[in-house]
Amino acid sequence: MSDCLFCKIAAGEIPSNKVYEDDDFFAFHDIHPKAPTHVLVIPKFHLATLADATKEDSALLGQLMDRVRHIADEVLKLDAGYRVIINVREGGGQVVFHIHVHILGGKRLPF
Ligand code: 5GP
Ligand code: ZN
C-alpha cells in the first residue's frame, strides 16, 4: 500500500533499526520503546488490522506468530520471557494500520 508507513519501512523506503528480515516478514525496534526491548514484527503483505483478517490469511497469521517466536527466542534472546501484543483498531490502541505484533521484554513486566 503506497501511503502506509510500515509498508515503506518493510520496503526500506523509510529507515528503521532492523532486527530481522526474510521474504515475507520484517522486524524492527519501536521508535518509542515501552520496555528495554520493544520490537515490532510485520508481514510485508499489507493487512490493516487483525480484525480485517479472513480465513485466507490464516497461513500468514500462523507464519507471523512463528516468526515472533523465532525473533524473540533466537534473535533477541529474551530467555526470561516476553510479552506479545496486537492492538486492534482505535479502541485497542492501534495507531498504525498495518498489522504488527509488539514484542516487549528485557525486564519483568507489570500486568
Ligand atoms: P500501535 O499503537 O499501532 O499498536 O503501535 C504502533 C507503534 O509504532 C508505536 O509503538 C509507535 O511507537 C511505533 N512507530 C510509529 N511510527 C514509527 C516509526 O516511524 N518507526 C518506528 N520504528 N516505530 C514507529
Ligand atoms: Zn502497509
Short mmCIF file of N, CA, C and O and ligand atoms in Angstrom, two decimals:
data_model
loop_
_atom_site.label_atom_id
_atom_site.label_comp_id
_atom_site.label_asym_id
_atom_site.label_seq_id
_atom_site.Cartn_x
_atom_site.Cartn_y
_atom_site.Cartn_z
N MET A 1 0.85 -1.19 0.00
CA MET A 1 0.00 0.00 0.00
C MET A 1 0.89 1.24 0.00
O MET A 1 1.74 1.39 0.88
N SER A 2 0.72 2.13 -0.94
CA SER A 2 1.74 3.15 -1.20
C SER A 2 1.86 4.18 -0.09
O SER A 2 2.94 4.71 0.13
N ASP A 3 0.78 4.49 0.62
CA ASP A 3 0.89 5.53 1.65
C ASP A 3 0.93 4.96 3.06
O ASP A 3 0.61 5.64 4.02
N CYS A 4 1.34 3.70 3.18
CA CYS A 4 1.39 3.03 4.50
C CYS A 4 2.81 3.10 5.07
O CYS A 4 3.77 2.66 4.42
N LEU A 5 2.93 3.64 6.28
CA LEU A 5 4.23 3.80 6.94
C LEU A 5 4.98 2.46 7.04
O LEU A 5 6.17 2.38 6.71
N PHE A 6 4.29 1.41 7.50
CA PHE A 6 5.00 0.15 7.72
C PHE A 6 5.30 -0.57 6.41
O PHE A 6 6.29 -1.30 6.32
N CYS A 7 4.49 -0.39 5.37
CA CYS A 7 4.88 -0.91 4.04
C CYS A 7 6.18 -0.25 3.59
O CYS A 7 7.07 -0.91 3.04
N LYS A 8 6.30 1.05 3.85
CA LYS A 8 7.51 1.78 3.44
C LYS A 8 8.72 1.33 4.26
O LYS A 8 9.82 1.20 3.73
N ILE A 9 8.52 1.08 5.55
CA ILE A 9 9.62 0.58 6.38
C ILE A 9 10.05 -0.80 5.90
O ILE A 9 11.24 -1.08 5.74
N ALA A 10 9.07 -1.68 5.62
CA ALA A 10 9.40 -3.03 5.15
C ALA A 10 10.13 -3.01 3.82
O ALA A 10 10.98 -3.86 3.54
N ALA A 11 9.83 -2.01 2.99
CA ALA A 11 10.47 -1.89 1.68
C ALA A 11 11.81 -1.17 1.76
O ALA A 11 12.50 -1.03 0.75
N GLY A 12 12.16 -0.67 2.94
CA GLY A 12 13.42 0.07 3.09
C GLY A 12 13.34 1.51 2.61
O GLY A 12 14.36 2.19 2.51
N GLU A 13 12.14 1.97 2.31
CA GLU A 13 11.98 3.35 1.81
C GLU A 13 12.04 4.36 2.96
O GLU A 13 12.35 5.53 2.74
N ILE A 14 11.70 3.91 4.17
CA ILE A 14 11.86 4.72 5.38
C ILE A 14 12.80 3.93 6.29
O ILE A 14 12.60 2.73 6.49
N PRO A 15 13.85 4.58 6.82
CA PRO A 15 14.82 3.83 7.63
C PRO A 15 14.24 3.33 8.94
O PRO A 15 13.32 3.93 9.51
N SER A 16 14.77 2.20 9.39
CA SER A 16 14.38 1.65 10.70
C SER A 16 15.56 0.89 11.25
O SER A 16 16.52 0.60 10.52
N ASN A 17 15.48 0.58 12.52
CA ASN A 17 16.52 -0.21 13.19
C ASN A 17 16.11 -1.68 13.09
O ASN A 17 15.47 -2.23 13.97
N LYS A 18 16.50 -2.30 11.99
CA LYS A 18 16.03 -3.66 11.64
C LYS A 18 16.67 -4.71 12.53
O LYS A 18 17.86 -4.65 12.80
N VAL A 19 15.87 -5.69 12.95
CA VAL A 19 16.43 -6.82 13.70
C VAL A 19 16.27 -8.14 12.94
O VAL A 19 16.98 -9.10 13.24
N TYR A 20 15.38 -8.18 11.96
CA TYR A 20 15.14 -9.44 11.23
C TYR A 20 14.42 -9.14 9.93
O TYR A 20 13.59 -8.23 9.87
N GLU A 21 14.74 -9.91 8.88
CA GLU A 21 14.00 -9.81 7.63
C GLU A 21 14.09 -11.13 6.89
O GLU A 21 15.14 -11.77 6.88
N ASP A 22 12.97 -11.55 6.29
CA ASP A 22 13.01 -12.64 5.31
C ASP A 22 12.10 -12.24 4.16
O ASP A 22 11.72 -11.07 4.04
N ASP A 23 11.77 -13.18 3.30
CA ASP A 23 11.00 -12.82 2.10
C ASP A 23 9.64 -12.20 2.44
O ASP A 23 9.14 -11.36 1.69
N ASP A 24 9.05 -12.62 3.56
CA ASP A 24 7.66 -12.26 3.85
C ASP A 24 7.47 -11.40 5.10
O ASP A 24 6.37 -10.87 5.30
N PHE A 25 8.50 -11.31 5.94
CA PHE A 25 8.34 -10.61 7.23
C PHE A 25 9.52 -9.69 7.50
O PHE A 25 10.61 -9.86 6.95
N PHE A 26 9.27 -8.71 8.40
CA PHE A 26 10.28 -7.70 8.72
C PHE A 26 10.09 -7.34 10.19
O PHE A 26 8.94 -7.26 10.67
N ALA A 27 11.18 -7.14 10.92
CA ALA A 27 11.08 -6.76 12.33
C ALA A 27 12.08 -5.65 12.62
O ALA A 27 13.21 -5.65 12.11
N PHE A 28 11.65 -4.69 13.46
CA PHE A 28 12.47 -3.51 13.74
C PHE A 28 12.13 -2.97 15.13
O PHE A 28 11.03 -3.20 15.66
N HIS A 29 13.06 -2.20 15.69
CA HIS A 29 12.84 -1.62 17.02
C HIS A 29 11.80 -0.51 16.95
O HIS A 29 11.85 0.34 16.05
N ASP A 30 10.90 -0.51 17.94
CA ASP A 30 9.90 0.56 18.05
C ASP A 30 10.61 1.88 18.33
O ASP A 30 11.54 1.95 19.12
N ILE A 31 10.14 2.95 17.69
CA ILE A 31 10.78 4.26 17.83
C ILE A 31 10.55 4.85 19.22
O ILE A 31 11.34 5.68 19.68
N HIS A 32 9.49 4.44 19.92
CA HIS A 32 9.20 4.89 21.29
C HIS A 32 9.06 3.67 22.19
O HIS A 32 7.93 3.26 22.53
N PRO A 33 10.20 3.04 22.57
CA PRO A 33 10.12 1.76 23.29
C PRO A 33 9.43 1.88 24.64
O PRO A 33 9.67 2.83 25.39
N LYS A 34 8.57 0.90 24.93
CA LYS A 34 7.84 0.85 26.20
C LYS A 34 8.49 -0.15 27.17
O LYS A 34 7.96 -0.37 28.26
N ALA A 35 9.59 -0.75 26.77
CA ALA A 35 10.34 -1.70 27.59
C ALA A 35 11.77 -1.70 27.07
O ALA A 35 12.03 -1.18 25.98
N PRO A 36 12.73 -2.26 27.83
CA PRO A 36 14.12 -2.27 27.36
C PRO A 36 14.26 -2.86 25.95
O PRO A 36 15.08 -2.39 25.16
N THR A 37 13.49 -3.88 25.67
CA THR A 37 13.41 -4.40 24.30
C THR A 37 11.97 -4.24 23.82
O THR A 37 11.03 -4.70 24.49
N HIS A 38 11.79 -3.53 22.71
CA HIS A 38 10.45 -3.34 22.14
C HIS A 38 10.59 -3.39 20.62
O HIS A 38 11.06 -2.45 19.99
N VAL A 39 10.19 -4.52 20.08
CA VAL A 39 10.35 -4.79 18.65
C VAL A 39 8.98 -5.00 18.02
O VAL A 39 8.07 -5.57 18.65
N LEU A 40 8.83 -4.52 16.80
CA LEU A 40 7.59 -4.72 16.03
C LEU A 40 7.87 -5.71 14.90
O LEU A 40 8.88 -5.59 14.20
N VAL A 41 6.98 -6.68 14.75
CA VAL A 41 7.10 -7.68 13.68
C VAL A 41 5.93 -7.49 12.73
O VAL A 41 4.76 -7.47 13.18
N ILE A 42 6.22 -7.35 11.44
CA ILE A 42 5.16 -7.09 10.46
C ILE A 42 5.30 -8.03 9.26
O ILE A 42 6.41 -8.42 8.88
N PRO A 43 4.16 -8.38 8.66
CA PRO A 43 4.24 -9.04 7.35
C PRO A 43 4.51 -7.98 6.29
O PRO A 43 4.07 -6.83 6.44
N LYS A 44 5.23 -8.33 5.24
CA LYS A 44 5.44 -7.37 4.14
C LYS A 44 4.13 -7.14 3.39
O LYS A 44 3.92 -6.08 2.82
N PHE A 45 3.27 -8.15 3.43
CA PHE A 45 1.94 -8.04 2.83
C PHE A 45 1.10 -7.06 3.66
O PHE A 45 1.08 -7.14 4.88
N HIS A 46 0.42 -6.13 3.01
CA HIS A 46 -0.37 -5.14 3.75
C HIS A 46 -1.72 -5.73 4.16
O HIS A 46 -2.54 -6.08 3.32
N LEU A 47 -1.92 -5.79 5.47
CA LEU A 47 -3.21 -6.15 6.06
C LEU A 47 -3.41 -5.13 7.17
O LEU A 47 -2.55 -4.97 8.04
N ALA A 48 -4.50 -4.36 7.14
CA ALA A 48 -4.62 -3.19 8.01
C ALA A 48 -4.71 -3.56 9.49
O ALA A 48 -4.02 -2.98 10.33
N THR A 49 -5.59 -4.51 9.80
CA THR A 49 -5.77 -4.89 11.21
C THR A 49 -6.08 -6.38 11.31
O THR A 49 -6.52 -6.99 10.33
N LEU A 50 -5.91 -6.91 12.52
CA LEU A 50 -6.28 -8.31 12.75
C LEU A 50 -7.76 -8.49 12.45
O LEU A 50 -8.18 -9.54 11.93
N ALA A 51 -8.55 -7.46 12.73
CA ALA A 51 -9.99 -7.56 12.53
C ALA A 51 -10.35 -7.71 11.05
O ALA A 51 -11.45 -8.17 10.73
N ASP A 52 -9.45 -7.33 10.16
CA ASP A 52 -9.71 -7.46 8.72
C ASP A 52 -9.30 -8.83 8.17
O ASP A 52 -9.52 -9.11 7.00
N ALA A 53 -8.64 -9.65 9.00
CA ALA A 53 -8.15 -10.93 8.52
C ALA A 53 -9.31 -11.87 8.20
O ALA A 53 -10.35 -11.85 8.86
N THR A 54 -9.13 -12.67 7.17
CA THR A 54 -10.12 -13.68 6.79
C THR A 54 -9.45 -15.06 6.88
O THR A 54 -8.26 -15.17 7.17
N LYS A 55 -10.24 -16.09 6.57
CA LYS A 55 -9.68 -17.45 6.57
C LYS A 55 -8.49 -17.56 5.64
O LYS A 55 -7.56 -18.31 5.89
N GLU A 56 -8.49 -16.79 4.56
CA GLU A 56 -7.39 -16.83 3.59
C GLU A 56 -6.09 -16.32 4.21
O GLU A 56 -5.00 -16.58 3.69
N ASP A 57 -6.19 -15.57 5.30
CA ASP A 57 -4.99 -15.03 5.95
C ASP A 57 -4.47 -15.95 7.06
O ASP A 57 -3.49 -15.61 7.73
N SER A 58 -5.11 -17.11 7.25
CA SER A 58 -4.73 -17.98 8.37
C SER A 58 -3.28 -18.41 8.29
O SER A 58 -2.55 -18.41 9.30
N ALA A 59 -2.82 -18.79 7.10
CA ALA A 59 -1.43 -19.24 6.96
C ALA A 59 -0.48 -18.09 7.27
O ALA A 59 0.52 -18.28 8.00
N LEU A 60 -0.79 -16.92 6.76
CA LEU A 60 0.05 -15.74 7.02
C LEU A 60 0.14 -15.46 8.52
O LEU A 60 1.23 -15.22 9.06
N LEU A 61 -1.00 -15.51 9.21
CA LEU A 61 -1.01 -15.23 10.65
C LEU A 61 -0.25 -16.30 11.43
O LEU A 61 0.46 -15.98 12.40
N GLY A 62 -0.35 -17.54 11.00
CA GLY A 62 0.41 -18.61 11.64
C GLY A 62 1.91 -18.40 11.47
O GLY A 62 2.69 -18.54 12.41
N GLN A 63 2.30 -18.03 10.24
CA GLN A 63 3.72 -17.77 9.97
C GLN A 63 4.20 -16.56 10.76
O GLN A 63 5.33 -16.53 11.26
N LEU A 64 3.33 -15.55 10.89
CA LEU A 64 3.69 -14.36 11.66
C LEU A 64 4.02 -14.74 13.10
O LEU A 64 5.04 -14.31 13.65
N MET A 65 3.18 -15.56 13.71
CA MET A 65 3.45 -15.96 15.09
C MET A 65 4.70 -16.83 15.20
O MET A 65 5.43 -16.75 16.19
N ASP A 66 4.95 -17.64 14.18
CA ASP A 66 6.18 -18.44 14.18
C ASP A 66 7.40 -17.52 14.13
O ASP A 66 8.40 -17.76 14.82
N ARG A 67 7.33 -16.46 13.33
CA ARG A 67 8.45 -15.51 13.26
C ARG A 67 8.62 -14.77 14.58
O ARG A 67 9.74 -14.51 15.02
N VAL A 68 7.50 -14.40 15.22
CA VAL A 68 7.57 -13.73 16.52
C VAL A 68 8.34 -14.61 17.50
O VAL A 68 9.26 -14.15 18.19
N ARG A 69 7.98 -15.88 17.56
CA ARG A 69 8.69 -16.81 18.46
C ARG A 69 10.16 -16.89 18.10
O ARG A 69 11.04 -16.80 18.97
N HIS A 70 10.45 -17.02 16.81
CA HIS A 70 11.85 -17.13 16.37
C HIS A 70 12.64 -15.88 16.75
O HIS A 70 13.76 -15.97 17.27
N ILE A 71 12.06 -14.70 16.47
CA ILE A 71 12.77 -13.44 16.73
C ILE A 71 12.98 -13.26 18.23
O ILE A 71 14.08 -12.89 18.67
N ALA A 72 11.94 -13.51 19.03
CA ALA A 72 12.07 -13.32 20.48
C ALA A 72 13.10 -14.29 21.08
O ALA A 72 13.93 -13.89 21.90
N ASP A 73 13.05 -15.55 20.64
CA ASP A 73 13.90 -16.57 21.25
C ASP A 73 15.30 -16.59 20.66
O ASP A 73 16.30 -16.63 21.38
N GLU A 74 15.39 -16.57 19.34
CA GLU A 74 16.67 -16.81 18.66
C GLU A 74 17.43 -15.52 18.32
O GLU A 74 18.66 -15.52 18.29
N VAL A 75 16.71 -14.46 18.02
CA VAL A 75 17.38 -13.21 17.61
C VAL A 75 17.58 -12.30 18.83
O VAL A 75 18.69 -11.86 19.11
N LEU A 76 16.50 -12.03 19.56
CA LEU A 76 16.58 -11.12 20.70
C LEU A 76 17.02 -11.83 21.98
O LEU A 76 17.46 -11.19 22.92
N LYS A 77 16.89 -13.15 21.99
CA LYS A 77 17.31 -14.00 23.13
C LYS A 77 16.67 -13.54 24.45
O LYS A 77 17.36 -13.33 25.46
N LEU A 78 15.36 -13.39 24.40
CA LEU A 78 14.61 -12.98 25.59
C LEU A 78 14.30 -14.22 26.42
O LEU A 78 13.14 -14.62 26.60
N ASP A 79 15.36 -14.82 26.95
CA ASP A 79 15.23 -16.11 27.62
C ASP A 79 14.31 -16.08 28.83
O ASP A 79 13.68 -17.07 29.17
N ALA A 80 14.26 -14.93 29.52
CA ALA A 80 13.44 -14.84 30.73
C ALA A 80 11.96 -14.74 30.40
O ALA A 80 11.11 -14.92 31.28
N GLY A 81 11.65 -14.43 29.15
CA GLY A 81 10.26 -14.31 28.74
C GLY A 81 9.98 -12.96 28.13
O GLY A 81 10.84 -12.06 28.14
N TYR A 82 8.79 -12.82 27.60
CA TYR A 82 8.44 -11.59 26.88
C TYR A 82 6.93 -11.52 26.75
O TYR A 82 6.22 -12.49 27.05
N ARG A 83 6.45 -10.36 26.31
CA ARG A 83 5.02 -10.17 26.10
C ARG A 83 4.78 -9.89 24.62
O ARG A 83 5.55 -9.16 23.99
N VAL A 84 3.68 -10.45 24.09
CA VAL A 84 3.30 -10.27 22.69
C VAL A 84 1.95 -9.56 22.67
O VAL A 84 1.01 -10.01 23.34
N ILE A 85 1.89 -8.45 21.95
CA ILE A 85 0.66 -7.64 21.92
C ILE A 85 0.30 -7.32 20.47
O ILE A 85 1.17 -6.95 19.67
N ILE A 86 -0.99 -7.45 20.15
CA ILE A 86 -1.52 -6.92 18.89
C ILE A 86 -2.64 -5.96 19.26
O ILE A 86 -3.67 -6.38 19.82
N ASN A 87 -2.47 -4.68 19.00
CA ASN A 87 -3.53 -3.71 19.21
C ASN A 87 -4.44 -3.71 17.98
O ASN A 87 -3.96 -3.71 16.84
N VAL A 88 -5.75 -3.72 18.23
CA VAL A 88 -6.70 -3.84 17.12
C VAL A 88 -7.65 -2.64 17.11
O VAL A 88 -8.39 -2.41 18.08
N ARG A 89 -7.59 -1.91 16.03
CA ARG A 89 -8.40 -0.70 15.79
C ARG A 89 -8.17 0.35 16.89
O ARG A 89 -7.43 0.12 17.85
N GLU A 90 -8.79 1.50 16.70
CA GLU A 90 -8.52 2.64 17.59
C GLU A 90 -8.80 2.29 19.05
O GLU A 90 -8.04 2.66 19.95
N GLY A 91 -9.91 1.58 19.30
CA GLY A 91 -10.28 1.25 20.67
C GLY A 91 -9.28 0.34 21.36
O GLY A 91 -9.20 0.30 22.58
N GLY A 92 -8.50 -0.40 20.56
CA GLY A 92 -7.47 -1.27 21.11
C GLY A 92 -6.11 -0.60 21.15
O GLY A 92 -5.11 -1.25 21.47
N GLY A 93 -6.07 0.68 20.79
CA GLY A 93 -4.81 1.40 20.84
C GLY A 93 -4.00 1.35 19.56
O GLY A 93 -2.84 1.77 19.54
N GLN A 94 -4.60 0.85 18.47
CA GLN A 94 -3.86 0.78 17.21
C GLN A 94 -3.76 2.18 16.59
O GLN A 94 -4.75 2.90 16.46
N VAL A 95 -2.54 2.53 16.23
CA VAL A 95 -2.25 3.85 15.64
C VAL A 95 -1.80 3.68 14.18
O VAL A 95 -2.13 4.50 13.33
N VAL A 96 -1.03 2.63 13.93
CA VAL A 96 -0.54 2.37 12.57
C VAL A 96 -1.36 1.21 11.99
O VAL A 96 -1.38 0.11 12.56
N PHE A 97 -2.02 1.48 10.85
CA PHE A 97 -2.95 0.50 10.30
C PHE A 97 -2.30 -0.40 9.25
O PHE A 97 -2.68 -0.43 8.09
N HIS A 98 -1.28 -1.10 9.72
CA HIS A 98 -0.64 -2.23 9.03
C HIS A 98 -0.37 -3.20 10.17
O HIS A 98 0.36 -2.85 11.12
N ILE A 99 -0.96 -4.38 10.10
CA ILE A 99 -0.91 -5.29 11.25
C ILE A 99 0.53 -5.48 11.74
O ILE A 99 1.46 -5.62 10.93
N HIS A 100 0.70 -5.44 13.05
CA HIS A 100 2.03 -5.60 13.64
C HIS A 100 1.89 -6.24 15.03
O HIS A 100 0.92 -6.01 15.74
N VAL A 101 2.91 -7.01 15.37
CA VAL A 101 2.98 -7.65 16.67
C VAL A 101 4.08 -6.96 17.47
O VAL A 101 5.22 -6.84 17.00
N HIS A 102 3.73 -6.49 18.67
CA HIS A 102 4.73 -5.92 19.58
C HIS A 102 5.36 -7.06 20.36
O HIS A 102 4.65 -7.90 20.93
N ILE A 103 6.68 -7.08 20.44
CA ILE A 103 7.40 -7.96 21.37
C ILE A 103 8.04 -7.05 22.42
O ILE A 103 8.83 -6.16 22.08
N LEU A 104 7.66 -7.26 23.69
CA LEU A 104 8.18 -6.45 24.79
C LEU A 104 8.92 -7.36 25.76
O LEU A 104 8.41 -8.42 26.14
N GLY A 105 10.11 -6.95 26.16
CA GLY A 105 10.86 -7.77 27.09
C GLY A 105 12.06 -7.03 27.65
O GLY A 105 12.20 -5.82 27.47
N GLY A 106 12.90 -7.77 28.33
CA GLY A 106 14.12 -7.19 28.87
C GLY A 106 14.00 -6.77 30.33
O GLY A 106 14.97 -6.33 30.93
N LYS A 107 12.80 -6.85 30.88
CA LYS A 107 12.61 -6.62 32.31
C LYS A 107 11.34 -7.36 32.71
O LYS A 107 10.56 -7.77 31.84
N ARG A 108 11.14 -7.52 34.01
CA ARG A 108 9.89 -8.15 34.45
C ARG A 108 8.76 -7.17 34.22
O ARG A 108 8.77 -6.06 34.77
N LEU A 109 7.79 -7.54 33.40
CA LEU A 109 6.75 -6.62 33.01
C LEU A 109 5.61 -6.64 34.02
O LEU A 109 5.15 -7.71 34.41
N PRO A 110 5.12 -5.46 34.42
CA PRO A 110 3.93 -5.42 35.27
C PRO A 110 2.73 -5.87 34.46
O PRO A 110 2.75 -5.84 33.23
N PHE A 111 1.65 -6.21 35.11
CA PHE A 111 0.47 -6.70 34.40
C PHE A 111 -0.03 -5.68 33.38
O PHE A 111 -0.14 -4.55 33.53
P1 5GP B 1 0.17 0.59 17.64
O1 5GP B 1 -0.22 1.59 18.70
O2 5GP B 1 -0.41 0.94 16.27
O3 5GP B 1 -0.11 -0.83 18.03
O4 5GP B 1 1.74 0.66 17.55
C1 5GP B 1 2.42 1.44 16.62
C2 5GP B 1 3.84 1.53 17.12
O5 5GP B 1 4.63 2.01 16.05
C3 5GP B 1 4.02 2.50 18.29
O6 5GP B 1 4.54 1.79 19.42
C4 5GP B 1 4.99 3.55 17.75
O7 5GP B 1 5.93 3.96 18.72
C5 5GP B 1 5.63 2.84 16.57
N1 5GP B 1 6.03 3.71 15.49
C6 5GP B 1 5.28 4.69 14.92
N2 5GP B 1 5.96 5.28 13.91
C7 5GP B 1 7.16 4.65 13.85
C8 5GP B 1 8.31 4.81 13.01
O8 5GP B 1 8.36 5.64 12.10
N3 5GP B 1 9.37 3.98 13.23
C9 5GP B 1 9.34 3.04 14.22
N4 5GP B 1 10.44 2.29 14.35
N5 5GP B 1 8.29 2.86 15.03
C10 5GP B 1 7.20 3.66 14.84
ZN ZN B 2 1.11 -1.46 4.92
#
